[in-house]
Amino acid sequence: MPFQHPETTGHGYVIERYVTRKDSDHPRYLELNGARVVRPGWPHAKRFARHLIDDATTITDAELEALLAYEWRSRLTAAWLIGVDRRASFRERIGDLLLASEVCYSGGAYCFALARFGTHADAEILTAYLDHYLPRTDLHYDQPDALGALLHLDARLGTHHADRITEPDGLWDEWVKGVGRLGYPSDTPAELRRWTDLHCDFINDWSRS
């Protein structure tokens, strides 16, 4: 998928408005890519969440497309906004970007968006991604985020998509062994689901308050 700066479609303003804006002491994209947003007692939580939810509600589809067509910071932010607003019309686009794995960091945001959509179709996208990338034990991409999101959806939907993936000596265990030899540590499936739960709960809690 070719990269296109938002300026080329008349949306040059979206970077400053949505990606690099500051509702804390760091730009939005950095906060979304880190763990501080889900830490209890984070002093910027209310302001950050309120503005994120407001932007997710008001951003246009064209603006989101402009962000998704650019680099990782823009894609990460767009995927979060899509997930927060549960804009499921972007499901296929998000799935294509996740599978393509063109840039770093944004994959976790795609998985968050699919977890927020919360349907069987999203579980199928995540399963297809894991079936494609877990056999590649030489690649550490977004497999942990995808598994965490899939486990989150299984718990929500009462399904068992992840069972065959996480069975002993299955795809997940073999992948963990492979990337472990490359020096990558891996969290347990339960811990990965907990992180997805925390990110979804962060938005749910502020949406209700």
Tab-separated table of C-alpha atoms in Angstrom:
chain	number	residue	atom	x	y	z
A	1	MET	CA	0.000	0.000	0.000
A	2	PRO	CA	1.617	3.311	-1.039
A	3	PHE	CA	2.256	6.014	1.539
A	4	GLN	CA	0.565	9.360	0.966
A	5	HIS	CA	1.047	12.538	2.969
A	6	PRO	CA	-2.290	14.017	4.090
A	7	GLU	CA	-1.397	17.295	2.392
A	8	THR	CA	-1.862	15.655	-0.995
A	9	THR	CA	-5.580	15.196	-0.310
A	10	GLY	CA	-6.103	18.557	1.383
A	11	HIS	CA	-5.902	17.112	4.887
A	12	GLY	CA	-2.520	18.412	5.993
A	13	TYR	CA	-4.008	19.709	9.243
A	14	VAL	CA	-4.892	16.214	10.575
A	15	ILE	CA	-1.395	15.510	11.904
A	16	GLU	CA	-1.388	18.453	14.295
A	17	ARG	CA	-5.074	18.156	15.134
A	18	TYR	CA	-5.195	14.452	15.925
A	19	VAL	CA	-1.724	12.891	16.066
A	20	THR	CA	0.718	15.290	17.714
A	21	ARG	CA	-1.739	17.271	19.861
A	22	LYS	CA	-0.861	17.288	23.559
A	23	ASP	CA	-3.370	16.473	26.269
A	24	SER	CA	-0.537	15.436	28.577
A	25	ASP	CA	3.199	16.006	28.615
A	26	HIS	CA	3.671	13.930	25.456
A	27	PRO	CA	2.079	13.940	22.004
A	28	ARG	CA	-1.046	11.816	21.697
A	29	TYR	CA	0.529	9.135	19.515
A	30	LEU	CA	3.251	8.501	22.105
A	31	GLU	CA	0.722	8.093	24.896
A	32	LEU	CA	-1.355	5.721	22.802
A	33	ASN	CA	1.746	3.678	22.042
A	34	GLY	CA	2.693	3.425	25.717
A	35	ALA	CA	1.201	2.059	28.900
A	36	ARG	CA	0.623	5.230	30.924
A	37	VAL	CA	-2.976	5.640	29.765
A	38	VAL	CA	-4.024	2.489	31.651
A	39	ARG	CA	-2.004	3.074	34.814
A	40	PRO	CA	-4.132	3.922	37.860
A	41	GLY	CA	-3.711	7.484	39.027
A	42	TRP	CA	-2.349	8.881	35.775
A	43	PRO	CA	-2.945	12.626	36.284
A	44	HIS	CA	-3.810	13.336	32.645
A	45	ALA	CA	-6.351	10.518	32.272
A	46	LYS	CA	-9.550	12.579	32.325
A	47	ARG	CA	-8.409	15.273	29.907
A	48	PHE	CA	-6.716	12.768	27.600
A	49	ALA	CA	-9.690	10.404	27.454
A	50	ARG	CA	-12.275	13.172	27.017
A	51	HIS	CA	-10.452	14.721	24.074
A	52	LEU	CA	-9.745	11.315	22.529
A	53	ILE	CA	-13.421	10.350	22.739
A	54	ASP	CA	-14.521	13.736	21.372
A	55	ASP	CA	-12.128	13.471	18.432
A	56	ALA	CA	-13.170	9.880	17.737
A	57	THR	CA	-16.777	11.037	17.505
A	58	THR	CA	-16.189	14.058	15.280
A	59	ILE	CA	-13.351	13.041	12.950
A	60	THR	CA	-14.616	12.369	9.437
A	61	ASP	CA	-14.090	9.185	7.463
A	62	ALA	CA	-12.058	11.173	4.934
A	63	GLU	CA	-9.755	12.445	7.682
A	64	LEU	CA	-9.320	8.920	8.998
A	65	GLU	CA	-8.462	7.672	5.517
A	66	ALA	CA	-5.883	10.444	5.205
A	67	LEU	CA	-4.258	9.280	8.435
A	68	LEU	CA	-4.375	5.596	7.497
A	69	ALA	CA	-2.622	6.321	4.211
A	70	TYR	CA	0.421	7.856	5.936
A	71	GLU	CA	3.127	6.660	8.343
A	72	TRP	CA	2.959	4.716	11.618
A	73	ARG	CA	2.128	7.594	13.985
A	74	SER	CA	-0.846	8.589	11.868
A	75	ARG	CA	-2.002	5.017	11.377
A	76	LEU	CA	-1.708	4.228	15.064
A	77	THR	CA	-3.742	7.297	16.021
A	78	ALA	CA	-6.364	6.669	13.346
A	79	ALA	CA	-6.826	3.065	14.441
A	80	TRP	CA	-7.343	4.177	18.030
A	81	LEU	CA	-9.919	6.767	16.978
A	82	ILE	CA	-11.670	4.151	14.851
A	83	GLY	CA	-11.707	1.713	17.751
A	84	VAL	CA	-12.889	4.241	20.315
A	85	ASP	CA	-15.861	5.191	18.131
A	86	ARG	CA	-16.382	1.576	17.040
A	87	ARG	CA	-16.442	2.728	13.420
A	88	ALA	CA	-16.868	-0.767	12.035
A	89	SER	CA	-17.064	0.459	8.438
A	90	PHE	CA	-13.247	0.447	8.637
A	91	ARG	CA	-13.071	-3.247	9.605
A	92	GLU	CA	-11.807	-4.474	6.227
A	93	ARG	CA	-9.311	-1.605	5.951
A	94	ILE	CA	-7.949	-2.310	9.421
A	95	GLY	CA	-7.718	-6.016	8.676
A	96	ASP	CA	-5.798	-5.390	5.458
A	97	LEU	CA	-3.346	-3.064	7.205
A	98	LEU	CA	-2.809	-5.548	10.031
A	99	LEU	CA	-2.051	-8.398	7.656
A	100	ALA	CA	0.200	-6.241	5.482
A	101	SER	CA	2.331	-5.238	8.507
A	102	GLU	CA	3.978	-2.439	6.568
A	103	VAL	CA	5.095	-0.251	9.472
A	104	CYS	CA	6.093	-0.672	13.106
A	105	TYR	CA	3.994	0.078	16.206
A	106	SER	CA	0.622	0.588	14.523
A	107	GLY	CA	-0.347	-3.102	14.578
A	108	GLY	CA	-1.284	-3.023	18.236
A	109	ALA	CA	-3.732	-0.214	17.501
A	110	TYR	CA	-5.327	-2.250	14.706
A	111	CYS	CA	-5.814	-5.090	17.181
A	112	PHE	CA	-7.352	-2.672	19.691
A	113	ALA	CA	-9.824	-1.480	17.066
A	114	LEU	CA	-10.858	-5.045	16.217
A	115	ALA	CA	-11.269	-5.855	19.908
A	116	ARG	CA	-13.508	-2.800	20.296
A	117	PHE	CA	-15.677	-3.769	17.321
A	118	GLY	CA	-16.324	-6.966	19.215
A	119	THR	CA	-17.807	-9.314	16.611
A	120	HIS	CA	-17.126	-12.748	15.144
A	121	ALA	CA	-15.860	-11.074	11.977
A	122	ASP	CA	-13.140	-9.347	14.005
A	123	ALA	CA	-12.156	-12.616	15.676
A	124	GLU	CA	-11.811	-14.183	12.227
A	125	ILE	CA	-9.497	-11.388	11.082
A	126	LEU	CA	-7.290	-11.832	14.141
A	127	THR	CA	-7.276	-15.616	13.720
A	128	ALA	CA	-6.245	-15.268	10.077
A	129	TYR	CA	-3.419	-12.929	11.087
A	130	LEU	CA	-2.150	-15.365	13.723
A	131	ASP	CA	-2.399	-18.322	11.343
A	132	HIS	CA	-0.301	-16.351	8.867
A	133	TYR	CA	2.365	-14.958	11.193
A	134	LEU	CA	2.780	-17.433	14.060
A	135	PRO	CA	4.473	-20.008	11.817
A	136	ARG	CA	7.062	-17.321	11.086
A	137	THR	CA	9.078	-17.924	14.231
A	138	ASP	CA	11.721	-15.547	12.889
A	139	LEU	CA	9.348	-12.537	12.985
A	140	HIS	CA	8.267	-10.606	16.072
A	141	TYR	CA	5.509	-8.373	14.741
A	142	ASP	CA	2.102	-7.928	16.381
A	143	GLN	CA	1.402	-11.530	17.312
A	144	PRO	CA	1.106	-10.770	21.063
A	145	ASP	CA	-1.376	-7.928	20.517
A	146	ALA	CA	-3.396	-10.058	18.121
A	147	LEU	CA	-3.599	-12.947	20.562
A	148	GLY	CA	-4.581	-10.635	23.416
A	149	ALA	CA	-7.363	-9.144	21.287
A	150	LEU	CA	-8.554	-12.583	20.162
A	151	LEU	CA	-8.697	-13.855	23.745
A	152	HIS	CA	-10.617	-10.705	24.704
A	153	LEU	CA	-13.143	-11.415	21.954
A	154	ASP	CA	-13.426	-15.102	22.861
A	155	ALA	CA	-14.302	-14.121	26.421
A	156	ARG	CA	-16.818	-11.560	25.206
A	157	LEU	CA	-18.438	-13.733	22.544
A	158	GLY	CA	-18.256	-17.078	24.317
A	159	THR	CA	-16.160	-18.516	21.493
A	160	HIS	CA	-12.959	-20.556	21.376
A	161	HIS	CA	-11.013	-19.252	18.385
A	162	ALA	CA	-7.793	-19.112	20.380
A	163	ASP	CA	-7.993	-22.596	21.866
A	164	ARG	CA	-6.098	-24.407	19.108
A	165	ILE	CA	-3.546	-21.591	18.971
A	166	THR	CA	-2.746	-21.683	22.686
A	167	GLU	CA	-2.914	-25.453	23.206
A	168	PRO	CA	0.325	-26.976	24.584
A	169	ASP	CA	3.008	-27.194	21.900
A	170	GLY	CA	0.685	-25.417	19.495
A	171	LEU	CA	1.261	-22.414	17.286
A	172	TRP	CA	1.741	-19.981	20.155
A	173	ASP	CA	4.224	-22.116	22.099
A	174	GLU	CA	6.282	-22.782	18.972
A	175	TRP	CA	6.348	-19.101	18.082
A	176	VAL	CA	7.391	-18.132	21.624
A	177	LYS	CA	10.270	-20.604	21.446
A	178	GLY	CA	11.366	-19.291	18.072
A	179	VAL	CA	11.374	-15.595	18.910
A	180	GLY	CA	12.816	-16.395	22.317
A	181	ARG	CA	15.939	-17.662	20.577
A	182	LEU	CA	16.113	-14.230	18.947
A	183	GLY	CA	16.024	-12.540	22.350
A	184	TYR	CA	12.349	-11.554	22.491
A	185	PRO	CA	10.573	-12.262	25.800
A	186	SER	CA	6.870	-13.125	25.650
A	187	ASP	CA	4.019	-12.602	28.099
A	188	THR	CA	1.563	-15.371	28.847
A	189	PRO	CA	-1.730	-15.451	26.931
A	190	ALA	CA	-3.552	-14.463	30.116
A	191	GLU	CA	-1.352	-11.389	30.514
A	192	LEU	CA	-1.846	-10.427	26.876
A	193	ARG	CA	-5.617	-10.615	27.264
A	194	ARG	CA	-5.372	-8.531	30.433
A	195	TRP	CA	-3.643	-5.724	28.503
A	196	THR	CA	-6.360	-5.700	25.864
A	197	ASP	CA	-8.991	-5.688	28.607
A	198	LEU	CA	-7.293	-2.735	30.292
A	199	HIS	CA	-7.200	-0.648	27.120
A	200	CYS	CA	-10.824	-1.382	26.292
A	201	ASP	CA	-11.876	-0.704	29.885
A	202	PHE	CA	-10.049	2.625	29.830
A	203	ILE	CA	-12.305	3.825	27.031
A	204	ASN	CA	-15.444	2.168	28.407
A	205	ASP	CA	-14.987	3.761	31.830
A	206	TRP	CA	-14.525	7.292	30.498
A	207	SER	CA	-17.326	6.877	27.959
A	208	ARG	CA	-19.757	6.119	30.777
A	209	SER	CA	-18.565	8.866	33.136
